[in-house]
Coordinates of C-alpha atoms and ligand atoms in Angstrom, one line a residue:
M858 CA 71.7 65.9 86.7
D859 CA 68.0 65.9 87.4
L860 CA 65.5 68.4 85.9
L861 CA 65.3 70.6 89.3
S862 CA 69.1 71.0 89.3
I863 CA 69.2 71.9 85.7
L864 CA 66.5 74.7 86.2
A865 CA 68.3 75.8 89.3
L866 CA 71.4 76.2 87.3
Y867 CA 69.4 78.1 84.6
H868 CA 68.1 80.7 87.1
M869 CA 71.4 81.1 88.7
K870 CA 72.7 82.7 85.3
K871 CA 71.3 86.3 85.4
I872 CA 72.5 87.7 82.1
L873 CA 74.4 91.0 82.3
I874 CA 73.8 93.2 79.2
V875 CA 76.3 96.3 79.0
A876 CA 76.0 99.1 76.5
N877 CA 79.2 100.9 75.9
W878 CA 78.4 104.2 74.1
K879 CA 81.9 105.2 73.7
S880 CA 82.4 108.9 72.7
Y881 CA 78.9 109.4 71.3
K882 CA 75.7 111.1 72.1
T883 CA 74.6 114.5 73.5
T884 CA 72.0 114.8 76.3
S885 CA 69.1 115.3 73.8
E886 CA 70.3 112.3 71.8
A887 CA 70.4 110.4 74.9
K888 CA 66.9 111.5 75.9
S889 CA 65.5 110.5 72.5
W890 CA 67.3 107.1 72.9
I891 CA 65.4 106.5 76.0
E892 CA 62.0 107.7 74.7
I893 CA 62.3 105.4 71.6
L894 CA 63.4 102.4 73.6
A895 CA 60.7 102.8 76.4
K896 CA 57.8 103.6 74.1
D897 CA 55.4 100.7 73.5
N898 CA 58.1 98.3 74.8
D899 CA 57.5 98.8 78.4
A900 CA 56.4 95.3 79.2
S901 CA 59.2 93.5 77.7
I902 CA 61.9 95.6 79.2
K903 CA 60.3 95.7 82.8
S904 CA 59.6 92.1 82.9
T905 CA 63.2 91.2 81.9
S906 CA 65.3 89.4 84.5
K907 CA 68.4 90.5 82.7
T908 CA 70.5 93.2 84.3
V909 CA 71.1 96.0 81.7
V910 CA 74.1 98.5 82.2
V911 CA 74.4 101.7 80.0
C912 CA 77.9 103.2 80.0
P913 CA 77.7 106.8 78.7
S914 CA 80.1 109.6 78.6
Y915 CA 80.5 111.4 82.0
T916 CA 78.6 114.4 80.6
L917 CA 75.5 112.2 80.3
L918 CA 75.4 110.4 83.7
F919 CA 73.5 112.9 85.6
A920 CA 70.8 113.4 83.0
L921 CA 70.5 109.6 82.3
A922 CA 69.9 108.9 86.0
N923 CA 66.9 111.1 85.8
F924 CA 65.7 109.7 82.5
F925 CA 65.8 106.3 83.7
Q926 CA 63.7 107.2 86.8
Q927 CA 61.3 109.2 84.7
A928 CA 60.8 106.2 82.2
N929 CA 60.6 103.7 85.1
L930 CA 63.6 101.8 83.6
T931 CA 65.6 99.6 85.8
F932 CA 68.7 100.0 84.0
V933 CA 71.9 100.8 85.8
L934 CA 74.8 103.1 84.9
G935 CA 78.5 102.4 84.4
G936 CA 81.5 104.4 83.6
Q937 CA 83.7 103.8 80.7
N938 CA 86.9 104.7 82.5
I939 CA 88.2 105.8 85.7
S940 CA 91.1 107.7 87.3
P941 CA 93.9 105.6 88.8
F942 CA 94.2 108.3 91.5
Q943 CA 92.1 109.5 94.5
E944 CA 90.5 113.0 94.4
G945 CA 93.3 115.5 94.1
A946 CA 95.2 117.8 91.7
Y947 CA 94.6 115.7 88.5
T948 CA 93.1 117.9 85.8
G949 CA 90.7 116.3 83.7
E950 CA 90.3 113.1 85.8
I951 CA 87.1 111.6 87.0
N952 CA 87.7 109.5 90.2
A953 CA 86.0 106.6 91.7
K954 CA 84.5 108.7 94.6
Q955 CA 82.8 110.9 92.0
L956 CA 81.8 108.0 89.7
Q957 CA 79.9 106.1 92.6
E958 CA 77.5 108.9 92.9
F959 CA 76.0 107.6 89.6
C960 CA 77.4 104.2 88.8
K961 CA 77.4 100.7 90.0
F962 CA 80.0 99.5 87.3
V963 CA 83.0 100.8 85.5
I964 CA 84.6 99.4 82.2
I965 CA 88.4 99.1 82.9
G966 CA 91.1 98.2 80.4
H967 CA 89.0 98.6 77.1
S968 CA 91.3 97.9 74.0
E969 CA 90.8 101.5 72.8
R970 CA 92.1 102.7 76.2
R971 CA 95.2 100.4 76.0
A972 CA 96.0 101.3 72.4
T973 CA 94.9 104.9 72.2
F974 CA 95.8 106.1 75.7
N975 CA 98.8 103.8 76.4
E976 CA 97.1 102.1 79.6
D977 CA 99.3 99.4 80.8
N978 CA 98.8 96.6 83.4
L979 CA 100.1 98.6 86.2
V980 CA 97.7 101.6 85.7
L981 CA 94.9 99.1 85.0
A982 CA 95.5 97.5 88.2
Q983 CA 95.4 100.9 90.1
K984 CA 92.1 101.7 88.5
V985 CA 90.7 98.3 89.7
T986 CA 91.8 99.1 93.2
M987 CA 90.2 102.5 93.1
A988 CA 87.0 101.0 91.8
K989 CA 86.7 98.4 94.4
Q990 CA 87.6 101.0 97.3
Y991 CA 84.3 102.9 96.2
N992 CA 82.1 99.8 95.6
L993 CA 82.2 100.1 91.9
E994 CA 82.3 96.7 90.2
P995 CA 84.9 96.7 87.4
I996 CA 84.1 95.2 84.1
F997 CA 87.6 94.3 83.2
C998 CA 88.3 94.0 79.5
I999 CA 90.6 91.3 78.1
Q1000 CA 91.7 90.9 74.5
S1001 CA 92.7 87.2 74.8
K1002 CA 93.0 84.6 77.4
E1003 CA 96.6 85.7 77.9
T1004 CA 95.7 89.2 79.0
F1005 CA 96.6 89.9 82.8
V1006 CA 93.8 90.3 84.9
P1007 CA 94.2 92.2 88.3
E1008 CA 93.4 90.6 91.6
N1009 CA 89.7 90.9 92.9
V1010 CA 88.2 91.3 89.5
K1011 CA 84.9 89.4 89.2
I1012 CA 83.6 90.4 85.8
V1013 CA 85.8 90.1 82.7
A1014 CA 84.7 91.0 79.3
Y1015 CA 86.4 89.0 76.6
E1016 CA 86.8 91.2 73.4
P1017 CA 89.1 90.0 70.8
I1018 CA 90.4 93.2 68.9
S1019 CA 89.7 91.7 65.5
A1020 CA 86.0 91.6 66.6
I1021 CA 85.5 95.1 67.8
G1022 CA 83.4 97.4 65.4
T1023 CA 84.3 95.0 62.5
G1024 CA 81.2 92.9 62.1
N1025 CA 83.4 90.0 62.4
P1026 CA 82.6 88.4 65.9
D1027 CA 84.5 85.5 67.4
T1028 CA 82.8 82.3 67.3
P1029 CA 80.6 81.4 70.5
E1030 CA 82.6 78.1 71.0
N1031 CA 85.9 79.8 71.1
A1032 CA 84.5 82.7 73.4
N1033 CA 83.1 80.0 75.6
E1034 CA 86.6 78.3 75.8
V1035 CA 88.2 81.5 76.8
A1036 CA 85.6 82.0 79.4
K1037 CA 86.1 78.6 80.9
T1038 CA 89.8 79.2 80.9
M1039 CA 89.5 82.6 82.7
K1040 CA 87.2 81.2 85.3
K1041 CA 89.5 78.2 86.0
R1042 CA 92.5 80.5 86.3
Y1043 CA 91.1 83.3 88.4
S1044 CA 88.3 84.0 90.9
I1045 CA 86.0 85.4 88.2
T1046 CA 82.3 84.9 88.4
H1047 CA 81.1 86.5 85.3
V1048 CA 82.6 86.4 81.7
L1049 CA 81.0 88.6 79.1
Y1050 CA 81.6 88.5 75.4
G1051 CA 82.1 91.7 73.3
G1052 CA 82.8 92.5 69.7
S1053 CA 80.2 92.9 66.8
V1054 CA 77.4 91.6 69.0
T1055 CA 74.1 92.1 67.1
K1056 CA 70.5 91.1 67.8
D1057 CA 71.0 88.2 65.3
N1058 CA 74.0 86.7 66.9
V1059 CA 73.5 87.5 70.8
K1060 CA 71.7 84.4 71.7
S1061 CA 74.4 82.1 70.3
F1062 CA 76.8 83.7 72.9
T1063 CA 74.4 83.9 76.0
N1064 CA 73.4 80.2 75.2
M1065 CA 77.0 79.1 75.9
S1066 CA 77.6 77.5 79.2
D1067 CA 80.3 79.8 80.6
I1068 CA 79.2 83.1 78.9
D1069 CA 77.2 85.3 81.3
G1070 CA 76.4 88.4 79.2
I1071 CA 77.6 90.7 76.6
L1072 CA 79.3 93.9 76.1
V1073 CA 77.8 95.8 73.1
G1074 CA 79.3 98.9 71.5
S1075 CA 77.8 100.0 68.0
A1076 CA 74.6 98.0 68.3
S1077 CA 73.8 99.7 71.5
L1078 CA 73.7 103.3 70.0
N1079 CA 70.4 102.5 68.2
P1080 CA 67.7 102.2 70.8
L1081 CA 65.6 99.6 68.8
S1082 CA 68.5 97.4 68.0
F1083 CA 69.5 97.6 71.5
L1084 CA 66.1 96.7 72.7
S1085 CA 66.1 93.6 70.4
I1086 CA 69.3 92.5 71.9
I1087 CA 67.9 92.7 75.5
I1088 CA 64.9 90.8 74.3
N1089 CA 66.9 88.2 72.4
A1090 CA 69.8 87.7 74.7
Ligands
LIG423 P1 81.2 96.7 68.9 O1 82.1 97.2 70.1 O2 80.1 96.0 69.6 O3 80.9 97.8 68.1 O4 82.0 95.7 68.3 C1 82.4 96.5 71.3 C2 83.1 97.3 72.4 O5 84.0 98.0 71.9 O6 83.0 97.3 73.5

């Protein structure tokens, strides 16, 4: 392959960095996260060619949309979950039509949703259908290469359970093998790696041929460690 083709290939890979805040942060905590992250580091975030998606609790979406605008940040918002139903009499649910007012992406099938809230393949496929109907891009989490992926999913996040919140990430080589397999098996365009990603190991994952980004939990809660992840990715 000649140099130009190699460069073209390199530019085609636009890294996707997704922060999963889980059930953390109040509005004032979210505000100070943005203030710290944006302060003095404007140039490095603004010039980044990477796409940064922040997935907070629903209660923070409205405020965060405004904070990003005020701080001139090009970050986009994602949901952490979505109702499998249309709008209607479903007390406590947030549906795709509501979420698309704020978000471009939505995480579906996180292992915490599967384990704690008993979400199965059927309900996850319904959620993907709802997201697609309202132009939300699902970030579909898989726990191994055997995990079922519903039709039309373009972005998958490979997160082995043993790596989530443990400080014990998978190896980049193994994650890359999973990414390759999933791309061969389904019409997936992006595979992210998630599970104990830090500023020190992020590059070892994004350097791999078939890994197109990362999904970050714990290390995204601290603005400075998340900023280092963006810079190092
Ligand atoms: P972690 O979480 O980065 O804290 O391991 C990742 C996730 O649960 O998405």
